[in-house]
Coordinates of C-alpha atoms in Angstrom, one line a residue:
M1 CA -44.3 13.9 -13.2
C2 CA -41.8 15.1 -10.8
G3 CA -38.2 14.9 -9.4
I4 CA -37.3 13.0 -6.2
T5 CA -34.2 12.9 -4.1
G6 CA -33.0 12.3 -0.6
F7 CA -30.7 10.4 1.7
I8 CA -30.8 8.0 4.6
E9 CA -28.2 7.7 7.3
W10 CA -29.2 5.4 10.2
N11 CA -26.8 6.5 12.8
R12 CA -27.5 10.2 12.6
D13 CA -30.4 12.7 13.0
L14 CA -30.5 14.6 9.7
T15 CA -32.4 17.6 11.0
G16 CA -29.3 19.8 10.6
D17 CA -29.0 18.8 6.9
A18 CA -32.0 20.8 5.7
A19 CA -29.9 23.1 3.6
L20 CA -28.1 20.2 1.8
L21 CA -31.5 18.5 1.2
L22 CA -32.9 21.7 -0.3
T23 CA -29.8 22.1 -2.6
M24 CA -30.2 18.6 -3.9
T25 CA -33.9 19.1 -4.4
E26 CA -33.4 22.3 -6.3
T27 CA -31.2 20.6 -8.9
L28 CA -34.4 18.9 -10.1
G29 CA -36.4 22.1 -10.4
K30 CA -36.9 21.7 -14.2
R31 CA -38.6 18.3 -13.6
G32 CA -41.0 19.9 -11.2
P33 CA -41.5 23.6 -11.9
D34 CA -44.8 23.9 -10.0
A35 CA -43.8 23.3 -6.3
R36 CA -41.2 21.9 -4.0
G37 CA -41.2 20.2 -0.7
T38 CA -38.8 18.6 1.8
W39 CA -39.2 16.4 4.8
I40 CA -36.8 15.2 7.4
Y41 CA -37.6 12.6 10.1
G42 CA -34.6 11.3 12.2
P43 CA -32.4 9.4 9.8
C44 CA -34.4 10.0 6.6
A45 CA -34.4 13.1 4.4
F46 CA -36.8 13.4 1.3
G47 CA -37.0 16.1 -1.3
H48 CA -39.5 16.6 -4.1
R49 CA -40.1 18.9 -7.1
R50 CA -43.6 18.8 -8.5
L51 CA -45.1 19.0 -11.9
S52 CA -48.8 19.2 -11.2
V53 CA -51.0 16.8 -13.4
M54 CA -53.6 15.3 -11.1
D55 CA -55.4 17.2 -8.3
P56 CA -53.0 20.2 -8.5
A57 CA -54.4 21.8 -5.3
N58 CA -53.9 18.8 -3.0
G59 CA -51.2 16.6 -4.2
A60 CA -48.2 18.2 -2.5
Q61 CA -45.2 16.0 -1.7
P62 CA -43.5 14.6 0.3
M63 CA -46.9 13.2 1.3
V64 CA -47.2 11.9 4.9
I65 CA -49.9 9.7 6.4
H66 CA -50.1 8.9 10.1
K67 CA -51.9 5.6 10.8
D68 CA -52.0 3.9 14.3
D69 CA -49.1 6.0 15.6
N70 CA -47.0 4.9 12.5
I71 CA -45.6 7.2 9.9
Y72 CA -45.6 6.6 6.1
T73 CA -44.0 9.2 3.8
V74 CA -43.6 9.0 0.0
V75 CA -41.8 10.9 -2.7
Y76 CA -43.0 9.8 -6.1
N77 CA -42.3 10.5 -9.8
G78 CA -44.8 9.1 -12.3
E79 CA -48.4 8.3 -13.0
I80 CA -50.5 5.3 -11.7
Y81 CA -52.9 4.6 -14.5
N82 CA -55.1 2.2 -12.6
A83 CA -55.4 4.6 -9.6
P84 CA -59.2 4.8 -9.9
E85 CA -59.7 1.0 -9.5
L86 CA -57.1 0.9 -6.7
R87 CA -58.9 3.7 -4.9
E88 CA -62.2 1.8 -5.0
E89 CA -60.6 -1.4 -3.8
L90 CA -59.0 0.5 -0.9
K91 CA -62.2 2.2 0.0
Q92 CA -63.9 -1.2 0.3
R93 CA -61.2 -2.1 2.8
G94 CA -62.0 0.9 4.9
Y95 CA -59.5 3.5 3.7
K96 CA -60.5 7.1 3.4
F97 CA -59.0 9.7 0.9
R98 CA -58.5 13.4 1.3
T99 CA -57.3 14.0 -2.3
E100 CA -58.0 13.0 -5.8
C101 CA -54.4 12.4 -6.7
D102 CA -52.7 9.1 -7.5
T103 CA -49.9 9.8 -4.9
E104 CA -52.3 9.2 -2.1
V105 CA -53.6 6.0 -3.7
L106 CA -50.0 4.8 -4.1
L107 CA -49.2 5.5 -0.4
Q108 CA -52.4 4.0 0.9
A109 CA -51.8 0.9 -1.3
Y110 CA -48.4 0.6 0.3
I111 CA -49.9 0.9 3.8
E112 CA -52.3 -2.0 3.0
W113 CA -50.0 -4.3 1.1
G114 CA -46.5 -3.2 1.9
P115 CA -43.8 -3.8 -0.7
D116 CA -46.1 -6.3 -2.5
S117 CA -48.2 -3.3 -3.5
V118 CA -45.9 -2.7 -6.5
H119 CA -47.5 -5.8 -8.2
K120 CA -50.9 -4.0 -8.2
L121 CA -49.6 -0.9 -10.0
N122 CA -50.1 -0.1 -13.7
G123 CA -48.1 2.9 -14.6
I124 CA -44.8 4.6 -14.9
F125 CA -43.1 5.3 -11.6
A126 CA -40.1 5.6 -9.4
F127 CA -40.7 6.3 -5.7
A128 CA -39.3 6.0 -2.2
I129 CA -41.5 5.3 0.9
W130 CA -40.4 5.7 4.5
D131 CA -42.1 3.0 6.6
S132 CA -41.8 3.5 10.4
V133 CA -43.3 0.1 11.1
R134 CA -40.7 -1.9 9.2
E135 CA -38.1 0.8 9.8
H136 CA -36.9 0.8 6.2
V137 CA -37.2 2.8 3.1
F138 CA -38.8 1.0 0.1
F139 CA -37.7 2.0 -3.4
T140 CA -39.0 0.8 -6.7
R141 CA -39.1 1.6 -10.4
D142 CA -41.7 0.7 -13.1
R143 CA -41.4 -2.5 -15.0
L144 CA -40.0 -1.1 -18.3
G145 CA -37.9 1.7 -16.7
V146 CA -39.8 4.7 -18.1
K147 CA -39.1 6.7 -15.0
P148 CA -35.5 6.8 -13.7
L149 CA -34.0 6.2 -10.3
F150 CA -30.3 6.5 -9.4
Y151 CA -28.7 5.8 -6.1
S152 CA -25.3 5.7 -4.3
E153 CA -24.3 3.9 -1.1
R154 CA -21.4 5.7 0.4
E155 CA -19.9 5.6 3.9
G156 CA -23.0 4.5 5.7
T157 CA -25.4 6.8 3.6
L158 CA -27.8 5.9 0.9
I159 CA -28.3 8.8 -1.5
F160 CA -30.9 8.7 -4.3
G161 CA -32.4 10.9 -7.0
S162 CA -34.3 11.0 -10.3
E163 CA -31.2 12.2 -12.0
P164 CA -27.5 12.0 -11.2
K165 CA -27.2 15.7 -10.7
A166 CA -29.1 15.5 -7.4
I167 CA -26.8 12.8 -6.0
L168 CA -23.7 14.6 -7.2
E169 CA -24.7 17.5 -4.9
H170 CA -24.1 15.3 -1.9
P171 CA -20.6 15.8 -0.4
K172 CA -20.0 12.0 -0.3
V173 CA -20.4 11.5 -4.0
D174 CA -17.7 12.9 -6.4
P175 CA -18.0 13.0 -10.2
V176 CA -15.4 10.2 -10.8
V177 CA -15.3 8.0 -13.8
G178 CA -13.1 4.9 -14.2
A179 CA -12.4 2.4 -17.0
E180 CA -15.9 0.9 -17.0
G181 CA -17.5 4.4 -17.1
L182 CA -15.3 5.4 -20.1
A183 CA -16.2 2.2 -21.9
E184 CA -19.8 3.0 -21.3
I185 CA -19.3 6.5 -22.8
F186 CA -17.0 5.7 -25.7
I187 CA -17.9 2.1 -26.7
L188 CA -21.6 1.6 -25.7
G189 CA -22.7 5.3 -25.5
P190 CA -25.2 6.8 -25.8
A191 CA -26.6 3.4 -24.7
R192 CA -25.8 2.1 -21.2
T193 CA -25.6 -1.2 -19.5
P194 CA -28.7 -1.7 -17.3
G195 CA -28.0 -0.5 -13.8
H196 CA -24.8 1.2 -14.7
G197 CA -24.6 4.8 -13.6
V198 CA -21.3 5.6 -15.5
Y199 CA -20.0 7.6 -12.5
T200 CA -17.9 5.2 -10.3
H201 CA -20.1 5.4 -7.2
L202 CA -23.4 5.7 -9.0
R203 CA -25.9 3.0 -9.9
E204 CA -29.4 3.0 -11.4
L205 CA -32.1 0.7 -10.1
R206 CA -33.0 -1.6 -13.1
P207 CA -36.5 -1.7 -14.5
G208 CA -38.7 -4.1 -12.7
Q209 CA -36.6 -4.0 -9.5
A210 CA -37.3 -2.9 -5.9
M211 CA -34.8 -2.0 -3.2
I212 CA -35.2 -2.0 0.6
Y213 CA -32.8 0.0 2.7
S214 CA -32.8 -0.8 6.5
K215 CA -30.3 -0.9 9.4
S216 CA -29.2 -4.3 8.2
G217 CA -28.2 -3.0 4.8
L218 CA -29.4 -2.7 1.2
R219 CA -31.4 -5.5 -0.5
I220 CA -32.3 -5.4 -4.2
Y221 CA -34.6 -7.8 -5.9
T222 CA -36.6 -8.2 -9.1
Y223 CA -40.4 -8.0 -8.8
W224 CA -41.1 -8.3 -12.5
K225 CA -39.5 -9.7 -15.6
L226 CA -40.6 -11.0 -19.0
E227 CA -42.1 -14.5 -18.8
T228 CA -41.8 -17.0 -21.6
Y229 CA -44.5 -19.4 -22.5
E230 CA -46.4 -20.8 -25.5
H231 CA -48.6 -18.3 -27.4
E232 CA -52.0 -19.9 -27.8
D233 CA -53.9 -17.3 -29.8
N234 CA -54.1 -17.5 -33.6
E235 CA -53.3 -14.5 -35.8
T236 CA -56.9 -13.1 -35.8
Q237 CA -57.2 -13.6 -32.0
T238 CA -53.8 -12.0 -31.4
A239 CA -54.8 -8.9 -33.5
A240 CA -58.0 -8.5 -31.6
K241 CA -56.3 -8.9 -28.2
L242 CA -53.7 -6.3 -29.2
R243 CA -56.3 -3.8 -30.3
E244 CA -58.2 -4.3 -27.0
L245 CA -55.0 -3.8 -24.9
L246 CA -53.8 -0.8 -26.8
K247 CA -57.2 0.9 -26.7
D248 CA -57.4 0.3 -22.9
T249 CA -53.9 1.6 -22.4
V250 CA -54.4 4.8 -24.4
E251 CA -57.6 5.6 -22.6
R252 CA -56.1 5.1 -19.2
Q253 CA -53.2 7.4 -20.1
L254 CA -55.4 10.2 -21.4
L255 CA -56.7 10.8 -17.9
S256 CA -55.4 14.1 -16.6
D257 CA -56.4 17.4 -14.9
V258 CA -54.3 19.4 -17.4
P259 CA -54.1 19.5 -21.2
V260 CA -53.0 16.4 -23.0
C261 CA -51.6 16.3 -26.6
T262 CA -50.0 13.8 -28.9
L263 CA -46.8 13.7 -30.9
L264 CA -47.6 13.0 -34.5
S265 CA -45.0 11.9 -37.1
G266 CA -47.4 10.4 -39.6
G267 CA -46.0 7.0 -38.9
L268 CA -47.8 3.9 -37.8
D269 CA -47.2 4.2 -34.0
S270 CA -47.9 7.9 -33.5
S271 CA -50.8 7.9 -35.9
A272 CA -52.4 4.9 -34.1
L273 CA -52.2 6.6 -30.7
T274 CA -53.5 9.9 -32.1
A275 CA -56.5 8.1 -33.8
L276 CA -57.3 6.3 -30.5
A277 CA -57.1 9.6 -28.6
V278 CA -59.3 11.4 -31.1
D279 CA -61.9 8.6 -30.8
Y280 CA -61.9 8.7 -27.0
Y281 CA -62.1 12.5 -26.9
T282 CA -65.0 12.4 -29.4
R283 CA -66.9 9.8 -27.3
S284 CA -66.2 11.6 -24.0
G285 CA -67.0 15.1 -25.4
Q286 CA -63.6 16.5 -24.6
G287 CA -63.2 18.4 -27.9
Q288 CA -60.3 18.6 -30.3
V289 CA -57.0 16.8 -29.8
H290 CA -53.9 18.9 -30.3
T291 CA -51.0 17.3 -32.2
Y292 CA -47.4 18.4 -32.6
S293 CA -44.6 17.5 -35.1
V294 CA -41.0 18.5 -35.5
D295 CA -38.9 19.2 -38.6
Y296 CA -35.9 21.3 -39.6
V297 CA -35.2 24.2 -41.9
D298 CA -34.4 23.1 -45.4
N299 CA -34.8 19.4 -44.7
D300 CA -37.0 19.1 -47.8
K301 CA -34.1 20.4 -49.8
Y302 CA -31.4 18.1 -48.4
F303 CA -33.3 14.9 -47.5
K304 CA -32.2 11.7 -49.3
A305 CA -34.0 8.5 -48.7
H306 CA -32.1 5.5 -47.5
S307 CA -32.8 2.1 -45.8
Y308 CA -33.0 3.6 -42.3
Q309 CA -35.1 6.6 -43.4
P310 CA -37.1 5.8 -46.5
G311 CA -39.3 8.9 -46.8
A312 CA -40.1 12.3 -45.4
D313 CA -42.9 12.6 -42.8
A314 CA -44.6 15.9 -43.7
P315 CA -47.0 14.6 -46.3
W316 CA -48.1 11.8 -44.0
I317 CA -48.6 14.2 -41.1
E318 CA -50.8 16.3 -43.3
R319 CA -52.7 13.1 -44.3
M320 CA -53.4 12.3 -40.7
I321 CA -54.4 15.9 -39.7
A322 CA -57.0 15.8 -42.5
E323 CA -58.2 12.3 -41.5
L324 CA -58.5 13.0 -37.8
G325 CA -59.3 16.7 -37.7
T326 CA -56.7 17.5 -35.0
Q327 CA -55.5 21.0 -34.1
H328 CA -51.9 20.6 -35.4
H329 CA -48.8 22.6 -34.4
W330 CA -45.8 22.5 -36.8
I331 CA -42.5 23.1 -35.0
R332 CA -39.3 23.7 -37.0
F333 CA -35.7 24.3 -35.9
D334 CA -32.7 25.6 -37.6
T335 CA -29.1 24.5 -37.3
P336 CA -27.9 27.2 -34.8
E337 CA -30.7 26.2 -32.4
L338 CA -29.8 22.5 -32.6
V339 CA -26.1 23.2 -32.0
H340 CA -26.7 25.7 -29.1
A341 CA -29.0 23.1 -27.4
L342 CA -26.3 20.4 -27.3
D343 CA -25.0 21.7 -24.0
A344 CA -28.4 21.9 -22.4
S345 CA -29.3 18.4 -23.5
T346 CA -26.0 17.1 -22.0
E347 CA -26.8 18.8 -18.7
A348 CA -30.4 17.3 -18.8
R349 CA -28.9 13.8 -19.0
D350 CA -25.8 14.6 -16.8
L351 CA -24.0 12.6 -19.5
P352 CA -23.3 12.9 -23.2
G353 CA -26.3 11.6 -25.1
M354 CA -27.9 11.3 -28.6
A355 CA -26.4 14.6 -29.9
D356 CA -28.9 16.6 -32.0
V357 CA -31.5 13.8 -31.6
D358 CA -31.5 14.8 -28.0
S359 CA -31.2 18.5 -28.5
S360 CA -34.1 18.6 -31.0
L361 CA -36.4 16.7 -28.6
F362 CA -35.4 19.2 -25.8
L363 CA -36.3 22.1 -28.0
F364 CA -39.5 20.3 -29.2
S365 CA -40.6 19.6 -25.6
R366 CA -40.0 23.3 -24.7
E367 CA -42.2 24.4 -27.5
I368 CA -45.0 22.0 -26.6
K369 CA -44.8 23.0 -23.0
R370 CA -46.1 26.5 -23.9
D371 CA -49.5 25.0 -24.5
A372 CA -49.6 21.6 -22.8
T373 CA -48.3 19.7 -19.8
V374 CA -48.8 16.1 -20.9
A375 CA -48.0 14.4 -24.2
I376 CA -48.6 10.9 -25.6
S377 CA -45.7 9.4 -27.7
G378 CA -45.1 6.3 -29.7
E379 CA -41.8 5.0 -28.2
A380 CA -41.2 1.3 -27.8
A381 CA -43.4 -0.1 -30.6
D382 CA -40.4 -0.9 -32.8
E383 CA -38.6 -2.7 -30.0
I384 CA -41.5 -4.9 -28.9
F385 CA -43.0 -5.6 -32.4
G386 CA -39.7 -5.9 -34.3
G387 CA -39.8 -2.8 -36.5
Y388 CA -36.1 -1.8 -36.8
P389 CA -34.1 -2.8 -39.8
W390 CA -31.8 -4.9 -37.7
F391 CA -34.7 -7.3 -37.1
H392 CA -34.8 -8.0 -40.8
R393 CA -31.2 -7.7 -42.2
D394 CA -29.1 -10.9 -41.9
E395 CA -25.8 -9.1 -41.5
L396 CA -27.1 -7.3 -38.4
L397 CA -29.0 -10.3 -37.1
N398 CA -25.8 -12.3 -37.2
S399 CA -23.4 -9.5 -36.2
G400 CA -22.6 -11.2 -32.8
T401 CA -23.0 -7.8 -31.1
F402 CA -25.6 -5.2 -30.4
P403 CA -26.9 -4.4 -33.9
W404 CA -27.2 -0.7 -33.3
S405 CA -23.5 -0.6 -32.3
V406 CA -21.6 -2.5 -34.9
A407 CA -18.8 0.1 -35.3
T408 CA -16.7 -1.0 -32.3
Q409 CA -13.4 -1.1 -34.3
L410 CA -14.0 2.5 -35.5
R411 CA -14.9 3.6 -32.0
S412 CA -11.8 2.0 -30.6
E413 CA -9.7 3.9 -33.1
L414 CA -11.1 7.2 -31.8
L415 CA -9.4 6.6 -28.4
S416 CA -5.9 7.3 -27.3
P417 CA -3.7 4.2 -27.1
E418 CA -3.5 4.5 -23.3
I419 CA -7.3 4.6 -22.9
R420 CA -7.8 1.9 -25.4
E421 CA -5.5 -0.4 -23.5
W422 CA -7.2 0.5 -20.2
I423 CA -10.8 -0.1 -21.2
S424 CA -10.3 -3.0 -23.7
P425 CA -13.1 -1.9 -26.0
Q426 CA -13.7 -5.2 -27.9
G427 CA -13.7 -7.3 -24.8
Y428 CA -16.0 -4.9 -22.9
I429 CA -18.7 -4.8 -25.5
Q430 CA -18.5 -8.5 -26.1
D431 CA -18.9 -9.2 -22.3
R432 CA -21.9 -6.8 -22.1
Y433 CA -23.5 -8.5 -25.2
Q434 CA -23.0 -11.9 -23.8
D435 CA -24.4 -10.8 -20.4
A436 CA -27.6 -9.7 -22.2
V437 CA -27.9 -12.9 -24.3
N438 CA -27.4 -15.1 -21.2
E439 CA -30.4 -13.3 -19.5
V440 CA -32.9 -14.2 -22.3
P441 CA -35.8 -16.3 -20.8
R442 CA -35.9 -19.0 -23.5
L443 CA -38.8 -21.2 -24.5
R444 CA -38.1 -25.0 -24.1
G445 CA -37.7 -26.6 -27.5
E446 CA -37.5 -23.3 -29.4
S447 CA -34.8 -23.1 -32.0
G448 CA -33.8 -21.7 -35.3
K449 CA -35.4 -18.4 -36.4
E450 CA -37.8 -18.2 -33.5
A451 CA -35.0 -18.5 -31.0
Q452 CA -32.9 -16.0 -32.9
M453 CA -35.7 -13.4 -33.0
R454 CA -36.4 -13.9 -29.3
I455 CA -32.8 -13.0 -28.5
M456 CA -33.1 -9.9 -30.8
S457 CA -36.3 -8.9 -29.1
Y458 CA -34.8 -9.2 -25.7
L459 CA -31.8 -7.1 -26.7
N460 CA -34.1 -4.4 -28.0
I461 CA -36.4 -4.3 -25.0
T462 CA -33.7 -4.4 -22.3
R463 CA -30.8 -2.6 -24.0
F464 CA -31.9 -0.3 -26.8
M465 CA -35.3 0.8 -25.6
P466 CA -33.9 2.2 -22.3
T467 CA -31.7 4.5 -24.4
L468 CA -34.8 6.0 -26.0
L469 CA -36.7 6.1 -22.7
D470 CA -33.8 7.9 -21.0
R471 CA -33.8 10.4 -23.8
K472 CA -37.6 10.9 -23.7
D473 CA -37.6 11.4 -19.9
R474 CA -34.6 13.7 -19.6
M475 CA -35.3 15.9 -22.6
S476 CA -39.1 16.3 -21.9
M477 CA -38.7 16.7 -18.1
A478 CA -36.0 19.3 -18.7
A479 CA -38.8 21.4 -20.2
G480 CA -41.3 20.5 -17.5
L481 CA -43.3 18.3 -19.9
E482 CA -44.7 14.9 -19.0
V483 CA -44.6 12.3 -21.9
R484 CA -46.6 9.1 -21.6
V485 CA -45.6 6.0 -23.6
P486 CA -48.6 3.7 -24.1
F487 CA -46.6 1.0 -25.9
C488 CA -44.6 0.5 -22.6
D489 CA -47.7 -0.8 -20.8
H490 CA -46.3 -4.0 -19.2
R491 CA -49.4 -6.0 -20.1
L492 CA -48.9 -5.2 -23.8
V493 CA -45.2 -5.9 -23.7
Q494 CA -45.6 -9.2 -21.9
Y495 CA -48.3 -10.3 -24.4
V496 CA -46.3 -9.3 -27.5
W497 CA -43.1 -10.9 -26.1
N498 CA -44.5 -14.4 -26.7
I499 CA -46.1 -13.8 -30.1
P500 CA -44.3 -16.0 -32.6
W501 CA -42.2 -14.2 -35.2
E502 CA -44.4 -15.6 -38.0
I503 CA -47.4 -13.8 -36.5
K504 CA -45.5 -10.7 -35.6
T505 CA -44.6 -10.3 -39.3
A506 CA -48.1 -11.1 -40.5
G507 CA -48.5 -10.2 -44.2
D508 CA -44.7 -10.5 -44.5
R509 CA -44.3 -7.0 -43.1
E510 CA -42.4 -5.6 -40.2
K511 CA -44.8 -5.1 -37.3
G512 CA -47.4 -6.9 -39.4
I513 CA -49.5 -8.0 -36.4
L514 CA -49.8 -4.4 -35.1
R515 CA -50.9 -3.3 -38.6
K516 CA -53.5 -6.0 -38.6
A517 CA -54.7 -5.0 -35.2
L518 CA -55.1 -1.4 -36.3
E519 CA -57.1 -2.1 -39.5
G520 CA -60.1 0.2 -39.4
V521 CA -58.4 2.5 -37.0
L522 CA -56.0 4.0 -39.6
P523 CA -56.3 4.6 -43.4
N524 CA -54.6 1.7 -45.3
D525 CA -52.0 4.0 -46.9
V526 CA -50.8 5.1 -43.4
L527 CA -51.2 1.7 -41.9
Y528 CA -48.9 0.1 -44.5
R529 CA -46.4 2.8 -45.1
K530 CA -42.7 2.0 -44.6
K531 CA -41.2 2.8 -41.2
S532 CA -39.4 6.1 -40.8
P533 CA -37.6 7.0 -37.6
Y534 CA -37.7 10.2 -35.5
P535 CA -36.7 13.0 -37.9
K536 CA -33.2 14.5 -37.8
T537 CA -31.7 17.4 -39.7
H538 CA -30.1 16.6 -43.1
N539 CA -28.8 20.1 -43.5
P540 CA -25.1 20.0 -44.4
A541 CA -24.7 23.2 -42.3
Y542 CA -25.1 21.1 -39.2
L543 CA -22.2 18.8 -40.1
N544 CA -20.1 21.8 -40.9
V545 CA -20.8 23.5 -37.6
V546 CA -20.3 20.5 -35.3
R547 CA -17.2 19.4 -37.2
Q548 CA -15.6 22.8 -36.8
Q549 CA -16.7 22.7 -33.1
V550 CA -14.7 19.5 -32.6
L551 CA -11.7 20.9 -34.5
N552 CA -11.8 23.9 -32.2
I553 CA -11.8 21.6 -29.2
L554 CA -8.7 19.8 -30.6
D555 CA -6.9 23.1 -31.1
D556 CA -7.5 24.1 -27.5
S557 CA -4.9 22.5 -25.2
S558 CA -7.1 22.9 -22.2
S559 CA -9.9 20.7 -23.6
P560 CA -10.4 17.9 -21.0
I561 CA -11.2 15.3 -23.7
L562 CA -7.8 15.5 -25.4
P563 CA -6.0 12.8 -23.2
L564 CA -8.8 10.4 -23.9
I565 CA -8.9 10.5 -27.7
N566 CA -6.9 9.8 -30.8
Q567 CA -6.7 13.4 -32.1
D568 CA -5.0 12.4 -35.5
K569 CA -7.8 9.9 -36.2
I570 CA -10.5 12.5 -35.5
R571 CA -8.8 15.1 -37.7
E572 CA -8.5 12.5 -40.5
I573 CA -12.3 11.8 -40.3
A574 CA -13.0 15.5 -40.2
S575 CA -11.0 16.1 -43.4
S576 CA -13.0 13.4 -45.3
A577 CA -16.3 14.7 -46.5
E578 CA -17.6 11.2 -47.3
A579 CA -16.5 9.7 -43.9
S580 CA -17.8 12.7 -42.0
S581 CA -21.3 12.4 -43.3
N582 CA -21.8 8.6 -43.7
L583 CA -20.2 6.9 -40.6
P584 CA -22.4 4.1 -39.3
W585 CA -21.7 5.2 -35.7
F586 CA -24.8 4.4 -33.6
G587 CA -28.3 3.2 -34.3
Q588 CA -30.4 4.5 -37.2
L589 CA -29.9 8.2 -36.7
M590 CA -26.4 8.8 -35.5
S591 CA -23.7 8.9 -38.2
G592 CA -20.9 11.4 -39.0
P593 CA -22.5 14.7 -37.9
Q594 CA -23.7 13.0 -34.7
L595 CA -20.2 11.6 -33.9
F596 CA -18.8 15.1 -33.9
A597 CA -21.7 16.4 -31.8
Y598 CA -21.2 13.6 -29.4
L599 CA -17.5 14.3 -28.9
A600 CA -18.4 18.0 -28.3
Q601 CA -20.9 16.8 -25.7
V602 CA -18.3 14.6 -24.0
N603 CA -15.9 17.5 -23.8
H604 CA -18.7 19.8 -22.4
W605 CA -19.6 17.1 -19.8
L606 CA -16.0 16.6 -18.7
K607 CA -15.5 20.3 -18.3
T608 CA -18.9 21.3 -16.7
Y609 CA -19.1 18.4 -14.3
K610 CA -15.4 18.6 -13.4
V611 CA -15.1 14.8 -14.1
A612 CA -12.1 13.1 -12.6
I613 CA -10.8 10.1 -14.5
R614 CA -9.3 7.4 -12.3

């Protein structure tokens, strides 16, 4: 994994902008701690920070290939999991390779097939390629959006980067936020509308899109999207197909020239990936798999089961360690560490994020990085298989809005009257919800429950899953750790998309078909345990600290957040112990304590990035 950035300006030679390019590149140093590289050729400037995973000695970027007096140059962030097959196909077509890294495979594939090469890739990626034959720069992003790519077109210059911070270093892009950006922060956040960059002049290339920038301008098109068709396999065939797909995906993603570990929560998804990894390591003679889990000081004392978090993870982690014989690493954090890391996690995203859910992952990734460079994680299974409570609770299924964000009225009340009137919170979220519903690729003749669940699945895959993928990418890469997410393999996602809800819930259980597919891979008690989400702290000390942090912000007349919020309403919530701890603010994990932490993140973001509101 890496960080990429650069800019293109057709009417100017950029040779004199080497210092600016280097400055932009260095903002991404944490994404790529192992090496850096820059390249300028006439109107094109590319920068790269490298995290070495495959062929560390020879995979330097920007990578340049000269062919028949033509120049092709790539900056690339990601992993191509079918690189070995593509390498062989290209060799048969006469191509020669000087490295063992997937970067060269990617660039040679582009030389052979041009922009259509993206259809041949299985992986997670965002990259830019200078093509001197076509005189354009080709950009693309993986199908599910695991790897990020932001851009800004300003005054004849296209500026791009893995993270907003790189683009914001360019003098043509200022940290300005308008009404839409504030609505994204205060009404949708920490989720975002696909493609929205929050900053006024910033966009994000959507998952499954490609972009070509030439002298004639910017063209963006979709190269992949979910396709809807009749599912022809029965339940038994579906389970067998899923098992085959998941096994193939995991084994592809275990390939690496550096240590690989798994994140283990003891739940269905992480346990399945770990079991498949152990099986592969055993068969290939690669030794013991290392596993990591996260928890918090005194969580055992304060944890209370509820519908979103029915049980503690620790006993199930121990169960899987004993079953699989992994080398396990227990990581625990205390309240002061979580609070202190809120600022670092905000700066990793360049935006306020998922509060301590972010900061804990940042700290967790930093600890893992001491021993490993690549980790396997279970993100996306709940979105594609229908594991979340809102797939199964009528009041959320029929809420008429994003089911993880049903507190729009409360969130509106947190805003100052002027900001509330400016951004129109209810109208904004309803418009974004309707946009999403209108996109759903429906099946002819499908109605009732099946049609309803197809809409819910689409909302989760295209609106909620990107929030967690953003979180995973920014927090892990801020620690120089690459995290791979096998459930985001596009073949798997496409197949599951068309499985009827009756089969998805086989055995009358959430994610029932996945459980059936994994019979024999996991012990039955783990296979059929109730879902529990990523663990958060339940220590009341955390609530007390972040609540006081917000009260201190309110008492400081220089706090940049003050003109944007309803200070009296926030003080009222802070004075109510019940409201402070149990607000249904966002998703499964973010309630009262996370609301306060989020407001503190917003204030830190406004101050640190010198954000102008207009």
